[in-house]
Coordinates of N, CA and C in Angstrom, one line a residue:
X269 N 105.0 144.5 85.4 CA 104.9 143.6 85.2 C 105.2 142.5 86.8
X270 N 106.6 143.1 87.1 CA 106.9 143.0 88.8 C 105.3 142.5 89.7
X271 N 104.8 143.2 89.9 CA 103.8 143.9 90.6 C 102.6 142.6 90.1
X272 N 102.2 142.6 89.0 CA 101.3 141.7 88.6 C 101.9 140.3 89.1
X273 N 103.2 139.9 88.8 CA 103.4 138.9 89.2 C 103.7 137.9 90.7
X274 N 104.1 139.4 91.5 CA 104.0 139.2 93.2 C 102.8 138.3 93.7
X275 N 101.5 139.7 92.9 CA 99.8 139.5 92.8 C 99.4 138.5 93.0
X276 N 99.7 138.0 91.5 CA 99.8 136.1 91.3 C 100.2 135.1 92.2
X277 N 101.6 135.4 92.8 CA 102.5 134.7 93.7 C 102.1 134.7 94.8
X278 N 101.3 135.8 95.5 CA 100.9 136.5 96.7 C 99.6 135.1 96.9
X279 N 98.6 134.7 95.7 CA 97.1 134.7 95.5 C 97.4 133.3 95.5
X280 N 98.3 132.7 94.7 CA 98.5 131.2 95.0 C 99.4 130.5 96.5
X281 N 100.1 131.6 96.6 CA 100.2 130.8 98.2 C 98.9 131.0 98.9
X282 N 97.7 132.3 99.0 CA 96.7 132.3 99.7 C 96.0 131.3 99.7
X283 N 95.6 130.4 98.4 CA 94.7 129.2 97.4 C 95.7 127.7 98.5
X284 N 96.8 128.1 98.7 CA 97.1 126.8 99.4 C 97.1 126.8 101.1
X285 N 96.8 127.9 101.1 CA 97.5 128.1 102.7 C 95.4 127.7 102.8
X286 N 94.3 127.9 102.6 CA 93.5 127.8 102.9 C 92.9 126.9 102.5
X287 N 93.2 126.1 101.7 CA 93.3 124.8 100.9 C 93.5 123.8 102.4
X288 N 95.0 124.1 102.9 CA 95.4 123.1 103.8 C 94.6 123.7 105.2
X289 N 94.2 124.8 105.3 CA 93.5 124.8 106.6 C 91.6 124.4 106.7
X290 N 91.4 124.4 105.7 CA 90.4 124.0 105.8 C 90.5 122.3 105.5
X291 N 91.7 121.1 105.2 CA 91.8 120.3 106.0 C 92.0 119.7 106.8
X292 N 93.1 121.0 107.7 CA 92.9 120.9 109.0 C 91.9 120.3 109.9
X293 N 90.3 121.3 109.2 CA 89.0 121.9 109.4 C 88.3 120.3 110.0
X294 N 88.9 119.4 109.3 CA 87.9 117.9 109.1 C 88.5 117.3 109.5
X295 N 88.4 116.4 110.3 CA 89.0 115.1 110.8 C 88.7 113.6 110.1
X296 N 90.3 113.8 109.9 CA 90.1 112.6 109.1 C 90.9 111.2 109.5
X297 N 89.8 110.0 109.8 CA 91.1 108.9 110.2 C 91.7 107.7 109.6
X298 N 91.8 108.3 108.1 CA 92.7 107.5 106.8 C 93.8 107.5 106.7
X299 N 94.9 107.0 106.6 CA 96.0 106.8 105.6 C 95.9 107.0 104.4
X300 N 96.5 107.7 103.5 CA 96.2 107.6 102.5 C 98.0 106.3 102.2
X301 N 98.0 105.7 101.2 CA 98.8 104.5 101.0 C 99.6 104.9 99.7
X302 N 100.7 105.9 100.4 CA 101.4 107.0 99.7 C 102.9 106.2 99.4
X303 N 103.3 105.7 98.3 CA 103.9 105.5 98.1 C 104.6 105.1 96.7
X304 N 105.6 106.2 96.7 CA 106.4 107.1 95.5 C 107.2 105.7 94.2
X305 N 107.5 104.5 95.5 CA 108.4 104.0 95.0 C 107.9 102.6 94.1
X306 N 106.4 102.9 94.2 CA 106.1 101.4 93.3 C 105.1 101.9 92.1
X307 N 105.8 102.1 91.4 CA 105.9 102.2 90.0 C 104.4 101.0 89.3
X308 N 104.3 100.4 90.2 CA 102.6 99.6 89.5 C 101.6 100.4 89.7
X309 N 101.5 100.8 91.1 CA 100.5 102.1 91.4 C 100.3 103.4 90.7
X310 N 101.5 103.6 90.3 CA 101.6 105.2 90.5 C 101.2 104.6 88.5
X311 N 101.4 104.0 88.0 CA 100.6 103.4 86.7 C 99.3 103.1 86.6
X312 N 98.6 102.7 87.5 CA 97.1 102.1 87.7 C 96.8 103.6 88.0
X313 N 97.0 104.4 89.0 CA 96.6 105.9 88.9 C 96.5 106.4 88.1
X314 N 97.9 106.9 87.0 CA 97.7 107.7 85.4 C 96.8 107.2 84.6
X315 N 96.2 105.9 85.0 CA 95.5 105.5 83.7 C 93.9 106.2 84.1
X316 N 93.5 105.3 85.8 CA 92.6 106.1 86.3 C 92.1 107.5 86.5
X317 N 92.9 108.3 86.5 CA 92.8 109.4 85.6 C 92.4 110.5 84.9
X318 N 93.3 109.1 83.7 CA 93.1 109.9 82.4 C 91.6 109.1 82.1
X319 N 91.2 108.4 82.8 CA 89.6 107.7 82.3 C 88.1 108.0 82.8
X320 N 88.8 108.8 84.3 CA 87.9 109.0 85.2 C 88.2 110.6 85.2
X321 N 88.8 111.1 85.6 CA 89.2 112.3 86.4 C 89.4 113.4 84.7
X322 N 90.2 113.3 83.9 CA 90.8 114.2 83.1 C 89.3 114.8 82.2
X323 N 88.5 114.3 81.9 CA 87.1 114.6 81.5 C 86.9 116.0 82.0
X324 N 87.1 116.3 83.3 CA 87.1 117.6 84.2 C 87.6 118.3 84.7
X325 N 88.6 117.5 85.2 CA 89.6 118.1 85.9 C 91.1 118.3 84.9
X326 N 91.1 119.4 84.3 CA 92.9 119.4 84.0 C 93.9 119.6 85.3
X327 N 95.0 119.3 84.6 CA 96.5 118.8 85.4 C 97.4 119.9 84.2
X328 N 97.2 121.4 84.9 CA 97.6 122.0 83.2 C 99.4 122.0 83.8
X329 N 99.9 121.9 85.1 CA 101.8 122.1 85.5 C 101.9 120.7 85.5
X330 N 101.2 119.6 84.6 CA 101.5 118.4 84.5 C 101.9 118.2 83.1
X331 N 103.0 117.4 82.5 CA 103.2 117.5 81.3 C 102.9 115.4 80.7
X332 N 102.6 114.6 79.8 CA 102.2 113.6 80.1 C 103.7 112.7 79.5
X333 N 104.9 113.8 79.1 CA 106.0 113.3 79.0 C 106.5 112.5 80.7
X334 N 106.0 113.2 81.5 CA 106.7 113.4 82.8 C 106.1 112.1 83.3
X335 N 105.4 111.1 82.4 CA 104.9 110.0 82.9 C 106.0 109.2 82.7
X336 N 107.2 109.0 82.4 CA 108.4 108.7 82.0 C 108.8 108.4 83.3
X337 N 108.6 109.3 84.5 CA 109.8 108.9 85.4 C 108.7 107.6 86.4
X338 N 107.6 107.4 86.2 CA 106.9 106.5 86.7 C 106.7 105.4 85.7
X339 N 107.8 104.9 84.9 CA 108.1 103.5 84.4 C 107.9 103.4 82.4
X340 N 106.5 104.4 82.2 CA 105.9 104.3 81.1 C 107.0 104.9 79.7
X341 N 106.8 104.4 78.7 CA 107.1 104.9 77.8 C 106.7 105.6 76.8
X342 N 106.8 106.7 75.8 CA 106.2 107.3 75.0 C 104.9 106.4 74.2
X343 N 105.5 105.0 73.6 CA 104.9 104.5 72.9 C 103.3 104.0 74.1
X344 N 103.7 103.7 75.3 CA 102.5 103.5 76.0 C 101.9 104.7 76.7
X345 N 102.2 105.7 76.5 CA 101.9 106.7 77.1 C 100.4 107.4 75.9
X346 N 101.1 107.1 74.5 CA 100.2 107.5 73.4 C 99.4 106.5 73.3
X347 N 99.6 105.2 73.3 CA 98.7 104.2 72.9 C 97.5 104.1 74.4
X348 N 98.0 104.6 75.6 CA 96.9 104.3 76.9 C 96.7 105.5 77.5
X349 N 97.0 106.0 76.9 CA 96.8 107.5 77.8 C 96.2 108.7 77.0
X350 N 96.6 108.9 75.8 CA 96.3 110.0 74.8 C 94.8 109.4 73.8
X351 N 94.3 109.9 73.8 CA 92.3 109.5 73.1 C 92.3 111.0 72.6
X352 N 92.3 111.9 72.4 CA 92.0 113.1 71.3 C 93.1 113.6 70.6
X353 N 94.3 113.0 70.7 CA 94.8 113.0 69.3 C 96.1 115.0 70.2
X354 N 96.3 114.5 71.2 CA 96.9 115.1 72.2 C 98.7 114.4 71.5
X355 N 99.6 115.5 72.3 CA 101.1 115.4 71.6 C 101.4 114.8 73.6
X356 N 102.8 114.4 72.9 CA 102.9 113.5 74.6 C 103.5 114.6 75.4
X357 N 104.0 115.3 74.7 CA 104.6 116.4 75.5 C 103.8 117.7 76.2
X358 N 102.7 117.8 75.4 CA 101.8 118.7 75.7 C 101.3 118.4 77.7
X359 N 100.5 119.4 78.2 CA 99.9 119.7 79.3 C 98.3 118.8 79.4
X360 N 98.7 118.6 80.8 CA 97.1 117.7 80.5 C 96.2 118.9 80.7
X361 N 95.0 119.1 80.2 CA 94.5 120.3 79.7 C 92.7 119.6 79.1
X362 N 91.7 120.2 79.9 CA 90.4 119.8 79.5 C 89.7 120.5 78.1
X363 N 89.1 119.9 77.6 CA 88.4 120.7 77.3 C 86.9 121.4 77.6
X364 N 87.0 121.1 78.2 CA 85.3 121.5 79.6 C 85.3 123.0 79.8
X365 N 85.2 123.8 79.1 CA 84.8 125.5 79.4 C 84.2 125.5 81.4
X366 N 85.4 126.5 81.7 CA 85.2 126.6 83.5 C 83.8 127.3 83.3
X367 N 83.5 128.3 82.8 CA 82.2 128.4 82.7 C 80.7 128.0 82.9
X368 N 80.3 127.3 81.8 CA 80.1 126.3 81.3 C 79.8 125.3 82.6
X369 N 81.0 124.7 83.3 CA 81.5 123.2 84.4 C 80.2 124.4 85.9
X370 N 80.7 125.7 86.1 CA 80.4 126.4 87.2 C 78.2 126.9 86.9
X371 N 78.0 126.6 85.5 CA 77.1 126.4 85.3 C 75.9 125.8 85.2
X372 N 76.8 124.3 85.1 CA 75.8 123.2 85.4 C 76.2 122.7 86.8
X373 N 77.7 123.4 87.5 CA 77.9 122.3 88.5 C 77.9 123.1 89.9
X374 N 77.7 123.9 89.4 CA 77.7 125.8 90.9 C 79.2 125.9 90.5
X375 N 80.1 125.3 90.4 CA 81.5 125.4 90.6 C 82.5 124.8 89.7
X376 N 83.5 125.6 89.0 CA 84.7 125.1 88.0 C 85.3 124.0 88.7
X377 N 85.3 122.6 88.5 CA 86.3 121.8 88.8 C 87.9 122.6 88.8
X378 N 88.7 122.4 89.9 CA 89.9 122.6 90.2 C 90.8 121.8 89.2
X379 N 92.3 122.8 89.1 CA 93.0 121.7 88.2 C 93.6 121.3 89.9
X380 N 93.3 119.3 89.3 CA 94.3 118.5 89.8 C 96.0 118.7 89.7
X381 N 96.4 119.5 89.3 CA 98.2 119.5 89.4 C 98.5 119.4 91.1
X382 N 98.0 120.3 91.8 CA 98.7 120.5 93.4 C 97.8 120.2 93.7
X383 N 96.7 119.8 93.7 CA 95.6 119.2 95.2 C 96.4 118.4 96.0
X384 N 96.7 117.2 96.2 CA 97.4 116.9 97.5 C 98.5 117.9 98.2
X385 N 98.7 118.8 97.6 CA 99.6 119.8 98.3 C 99.0 120.7 98.8
X386 N 97.8 120.9 98.8 CA 97.0 121.9 99.3 C 95.9 121.2 99.6
X387 N 95.4 120.0 99.5 CA 94.8 119.5 101.3 C 95.5 118.2 101.6
X388 N 96.8 118.1 101.2 CA 97.0 116.3 101.7 C 96.7 115.6 101.1
X389 N 97.3 114.3 101.1 CA 96.8 112.9 100.5 C 95.8 112.2 101.9
X390 N 95.7 112.5 102.8 CA 94.7 111.6 103.4 C 93.5 112.3 103.2
X391 N 93.5 113.7 103.1 CA 91.9 114.6 102.7 C 91.9 113.8 101.3
X392 N 92.6 114.0 99.9 CA 92.4 113.5 98.9 C 91.3 111.7 99.2
X393 N 92.2 111.2 99.5 CA 92.2 109.5 99.9 C 91.0 109.5 100.9
X394 N 90.4 110.1 101.8 CA 89.0 109.7 102.1 C 88.0 110.3 101.8
X395 N 88.4 111.9 101.0 CA 87.2 112.6 100.3 C 86.7 111.2 98.6
X396 N 87.9 110.4 98.6 CA 86.9 109.6 97.6 C 86.3 108.8 98.1
X397 N 86.5 107.9 98.7 CA 85.5 107.4 99.5 C 84.4 107.8 100.6
X398 N 84.3 108.8 100.3 CA 83.3 109.8 101.6 C 82.1 110.3 100.3
X399 N 81.4 110.0 99.8 CA 80.2 110.3 98.9 C 79.6 109.4 99.6
X400 N 78.4 110.4 99.3 CA 76.8 109.3 100.0 C 75.8 110.3 99.5
X401 N 74.1 109.3 98.7 CA 73.3 109.4 98.3 C 72.8 110.8 98.9
X402 N 72.3 112.0 98.8 CA 71.7 113.5 99.2 C 70.9 113.3 98.5
X403 N 69.7 113.4 99.1 CA 68.7 113.7 97.2 C 68.0 115.1 97.1
X404 N 68.8 116.1 98.7 CA 68.9 117.7 98.7 C 69.5 118.5 97.9
X405 N 70.7 117.6 97.0 CA 71.6 118.4 96.7 C 71.4 118.5 95.4
X406 N 71.7 119.4 94.7 CA 71.4 119.2 92.9 C 72.3 118.2 92.2
X407 N 73.1 117.3 92.7 CA 73.3 116.5 91.7 C 73.2 114.9 92.2
X408 N 72.3 115.5 93.8 CA 71.6 113.8 94.0 C 72.8 113.2 95.7
X409 N 74.2 113.6 95.1 CA 75.4 113.8 96.4 C 76.0 114.7 97.2
X410 N 76.2 114.1 98.0 CA 77.0 115.1 98.8 C 78.4 114.0 99.7
X411 N 79.1 114.9 100.7 CA 80.3 114.4 100.7 C 80.5 114.3 102.2
X412 N 80.9 113.5 103.4 CA 81.1 113.7 104.6 C 82.1 114.1 104.6
X413 N 83.2 114.5 103.7 CA 84.1 115.3 104.2 C 84.4 116.6 103.2
X414 N 83.8 116.5 102.4 CA 83.4 118.0 101.7 C 81.7 118.0 101.7
X415 N 81.2 118.9 103.2 CA 80.0 118.9 103.0 C 79.2 119.7 102.0
X416 N 78.2 119.2 101.3 CA 77.7 120.3 99.8 C 78.6 120.5 99.1
X417 N 79.5 119.4 98.9 CA 80.2 119.4 97.9 C 79.4 119.5 96.1
X418 N 80.5 120.2 94.8 CA 79.5 120.4 93.9 C 79.5 119.4 93.0
X419 N 80.7 118.5 93.5 CA 81.1 117.5 92.9 C 79.9 116.1 92.4
X420 N 79.4 116.1 91.3 CA 78.8 114.2 91.6 C 79.6 113.1 91.9
X421 N 79.4 111.8 92.2 CA 79.7 111.5 92.6 C 80.2 110.4 91.5
X422 N 81.3 109.9 90.8 CA 81.4 109.6 89.3 C 81.8 108.2 89.1
X423 N 82.6 108.1 90.9 CA 82.3 106.7 90.7 C 81.8 105.9 91.7
X424 N 80.7 106.1 91.4 CA 79.5 105.4 92.4 C 79.5 104.0 91.8
X425 N 79.6 103.9 89.9 CA 79.0 102.5 89.9 C 80.2 101.5 90.2
X426 N 81.0 101.9 90.9 CA 82.4 101.4 91.3 C 82.3 100.8 92.8
X427 N 82.5 101.7 93.3 CA 82.2 101.9 94.9 C 80.4 101.5 95.7
X428 N 79.7 101.7 94.3 CA 78.5 101.7 94.9 C 77.8 103.0 96.2
X429 N 76.3 102.6 96.5 CA 75.7 103.9 96.3 C 76.1 103.9 98.6
X430 N 76.4 104.9 98.9 CA 76.4 105.0 100.5 C 75.3 106.1 100.6
X431 N 75.0 105.4 102.4 CA 74.1 106.4 102.7 C 74.7 107.0 104.3
X432 N 73.9 108.4 104.9 CA 74.3 108.5 105.8 C 73.6 108.1 107.0
X433 N 74.1 107.9 107.9 CA 73.5 107.5 109.4 C 73.7 109.1 110.0
X434 N 72.7 109.7 109.9 CA 72.7 111.0 111.0 C 72.6 110.9 112.2
X435 N 72.7 110.0 112.9 CA 72.7 109.8 114.1 C 74.7 109.2 114.8
X436 N 74.9 108.3 113.7 CA 76.7 107.7 114.0 C 77.4 108.9 113.7
X437 N 76.8 109.5 112.7 CA 77.6 110.3 111.3 C 78.0 109.7 110.8
X438 N 77.9 108.5 110.7 CA 79.0 107.4 109.5 C 78.2 107.0 108.7
X439 N 79.1 106.6 107.6 CA 79.1 105.9 105.8 C 78.5 104.3 105.9
X440 N 77.6 104.2 105.0 CA 77.4 102.8 105.4 C 76.9 102.6 104.0
X441 N 76.9 101.3 103.1 CA 76.9 100.7 101.7 C 74.9 100.0 102.0
X442 N 74.7 101.5 100.8 CA 73.3 100.8 100.3 C 73.1 99.8 99.1
X443 N 73.8 99.5 98.5 CA 73.4 99.0 97.4 C 75.5 99.0 96.7
X444 N 75.9 97.9 96.7 CA 77.0 97.2 95.9 C 77.9 97.3 94.9
X445 N 78.2 98.1 94.8 CA 79.4 98.6 93.4 C 79.7 97.5 92.5
X446 N 80.6 97.4 91.6 CA 81.3 96.6 90.8 C 82.6 96.0 91.6
X447 N 82.6 97.3 92.1 CA 84.4 96.7 93.4 C 83.5 96.3 95.2
X448 N 84.8 95.6 94.9 CA 84.7 95.1 96.7 C 85.1 96.2 97.3
X449 N 84.6 96.8 99.1 CA 85.1 97.6 99.5 C 86.5 97.7 99.4
X450 N 87.7 96.5 99.6 CA 88.7 96.0 99.8 C 89.5 96.9 97.7
X451 N 88.3 96.4 97.1 CA 89.3 96.9 95.8 C 89.0 97.8 95.6
X452 N 87.8 98.7 96.0 CA 87.3 100.1 95.8 C 88.5 101.1 96.9
X453 N 88.8 100.6 97.9 CA 90.1 101.1 98.3 C 91.5 101.1 97.8
X454 N 91.7 100.4 97.5 CA 93.3 100.2 96.5 C 92.8 101.0 95.2
X455 N 92.0 101.0 94.5 CA 91.4 101.8 93.2 C 91.5 103.4 93.8
X456 N 90.8 103.8 94.6 CA 91.6 105.5 95.3 C 92.6 105.6 95.7
X457 N 93.2 104.8 96.8 CA 94.6 104.3 96.6 C 95.5 105.1 95.4
X458 N 95.4 104.1 94.3 CA 96.7 103.9 93.6 C 96.0 105.2 92.9
X459 N 94.6 106.3 92.9 CA 94.6 107.6 92.0 C 95.2 108.7 93.1
X460 N 95.2 108.0 94.5 CA 95.8 109.4 95.1 C 97.2 109.3 95.2
X461 N 97.7 107.9 95.0 CA 99.4 107.9 94.7 C 99.7 109.0 93.9
X462 N 99.3 108.8 92.3 CA 99.2 109.0 91.5 C 98.8 111.0 91.2
X463 N 97.8 111.0 92.2 CA 98.0 112.3 92.4 C 98.9 113.0 93.4
X464 N 99.1 112.5 94.0 CA 100.6 113.5 94.8 C 102.0 112.8 93.8
X465 N 102.1 112.0 93.4 CA 103.5 111.8 92.6 C 102.8 113.5 91.4
X466 N 101.8 113.7 90.5 CA 102.0 114.9 90.1 C 102.0 116.2 91.0
X467 N 101.7 116.3 92.4 CA 101.7 117.5 93.1 C 103.3 117.5 93.5
X468 N 104.0 116.6 93.1 CA 105.5 116.8 93.1 C 106.3 115.3 92.2
X469 N 106.2 115.8 91.2 CA 106.8 114.5 90.2 C 108.4 114.4 90.9
X470 N 109.0 115.1 91.4 CA 110.8 115.0 91.6 C 111.2 115.0 92.9
X471 N 110.2 114.8 93.7 CA 110.0 114.5 94.9 C 111.1 113.0 95.4
X472 N 110.5 112.0 94.7 CA 111.5 110.2 94.8 C 113.1 110.9 94.4
X473 N 113.0 112.0 93.8 CA 114.9 111.9 93.5 C 115.0 112.9 94.2
X474 N 114.7 114.0 94.9 CA 115.1 114.3 95.9 C 115.4 114.0 96.8
X475 N 114.9 112.3 96.7 CA 115.0 112.0 98.2 C 116.1 111.3 97.8
X476 N 116.6 110.7 96.8 CA 117.7 109.8 96.5 C 118.9 110.7 96.3
X477 N 118.9 111.9 95.8 CA 120.0 112.9 96.0 C 120.3 113.6 97.1
X478 N 119.1 113.5 98.2 CA 119.3 113.8 99.4 C 120.4 112.6 100.2
X479 N 119.8 111.3 99.8 CA 120.4 110.6 100.4 C 122.5 110.3 100.2
X480 N 122.4 110.7 98.4 CA 123.6 111.2 97.9 C 124.7 111.8 98.9
X481 N 123.7 113.3 99.0 CA 124.5 113.7 99.6 C 125.0 113.4 100.8
X482 N 124.1 113.5 101.8 CA 124.1 113.0 103.5 C 125.4 111.4 103.2
X483 N 125.5 110.7 102.1 CA 126.6 109.0 102.2 C 128.0 110.2 101.8
X484 N 128.1 111.4 100.5 CA 129.2 111.9 100.6 C 129.8 112.6 101.2
X485 N 128.9 113.9 102.4 CA 129.4 113.8 103.7 C 129.8 113.5 104.6
X486 N 129.0 111.9 104.7 CA 129.8 111.1 106.0 C 131.1 110.3 105.2
X487 N 131.4 110.2 104.6 CA 132.9 109.8 103.7 C 133.9 111.1 104.0
X488 N 133.3 112.1 103.5 CA 134.2 113.5 103.4 C 134.4 113.9 105.4
X489 N 133.2 113.5 106.3 CA 133.7 113.8 107.5 C 134.8 112.5 108.0
X490 N 134.7 111.4 107.6 CA 136.1 110.5 108.2 C 137.2 110.3 107.6
X491 N 137.3 111.3 106.3 CA 138.6 111.7 105.7 C 138.9 113.1 106.3
X492 N 138.1 113.8 106.3 CA 138.7 115.1 107.5 C 138.8 115.3 108.7
X493 N 137.7 114.1 109.4 CA 139.0 113.5 110.8 C 140.3 112.6 110.3
X494 N 140.5 112.1 109.9 CA 141.7 111.5 109.6 C 142.8 112.7 109.3
X495 N 142.5 113.3 107.9 CA 143.8 114.5 108.1 C 144.2 115.2 109.2
X496 N 142.9 115.6 109.5 CA 143.0 117.0 110.9 C 143.9 116.4 112.3
X497 N 143.8 114.3 112.3 CA 144.2 113.8 113.2 C 146.3 113.9 112.3
X498 N 146.4 113.8 111.1 CA 147.3 113.5 111.1 C 148.3 114.8 111.4
X499 N 147.4 115.7 110.8 CA 148.1 117.5 110.7 C 148.7 117.6 112.1
X500 N 147.8 117.3 113.3 CA 148.4 117.3 114.6 C 148.9 116.3 115.7
X501 N 149.1 115.3 114.8 CA 150.2 114.2 116.0 C 151.2 115.1 115.7
X502 N 152.1 115.8 115.1 CA 153.3 116.3 115.7 C 152.9 117.1 116.8
X503 N 152.2 117.9 116.5 CA 152.0 118.9 118.0 C 151.9 118.0 118.9
X504 N 150.9 117.7 119.4 CA 151.0 116.6 120.6 C 151.8 116.0 121.0

């Protein structure tokens, strides 16, 4: 049992390391708008994730009731984010069979629970904005950040159709989508922000605890110095 647990842990660390190495190979020139204190953005991102991503991508390490941390009540979660009879305490699973997904797309959709930790928020944000039309690919789509990606561009109706200028290696919009470029950037920014929250849902709490501990130690340092001065005043 211990040996099997060690092998699984080692495999997980290897996967994260390989994901980080892959992210470092790609030049990312955008900065993801990550703000864990922006609950409105996180709530919009949660809605986007459930409506656009959760059909294929699971988040097996994330429970719906953890969305209380971003300001949602159980009733709001049930009314707006649960559509298939799930319970609030369940994890974000999908019914898509990984074998079927691999057959249809060439690769099983990865679990998105820790995708931001594996690849980085900037990588994910750039990836969501870098799909372009490519008739040589089975899905008809490719990605400037993830070459020969198996995933089709499920958000193309919102972003529009982009094409790659092979001379400058840049993307340009061939057909406009329902959202303006600025609106689509906010849309993908909210989604990336939520994915970052899922990867480390306790991060904001840890930051506040860290600040509180540092303040406590600062006060303790002042008191300790005063006590030291009181003890040593007669000796001097």
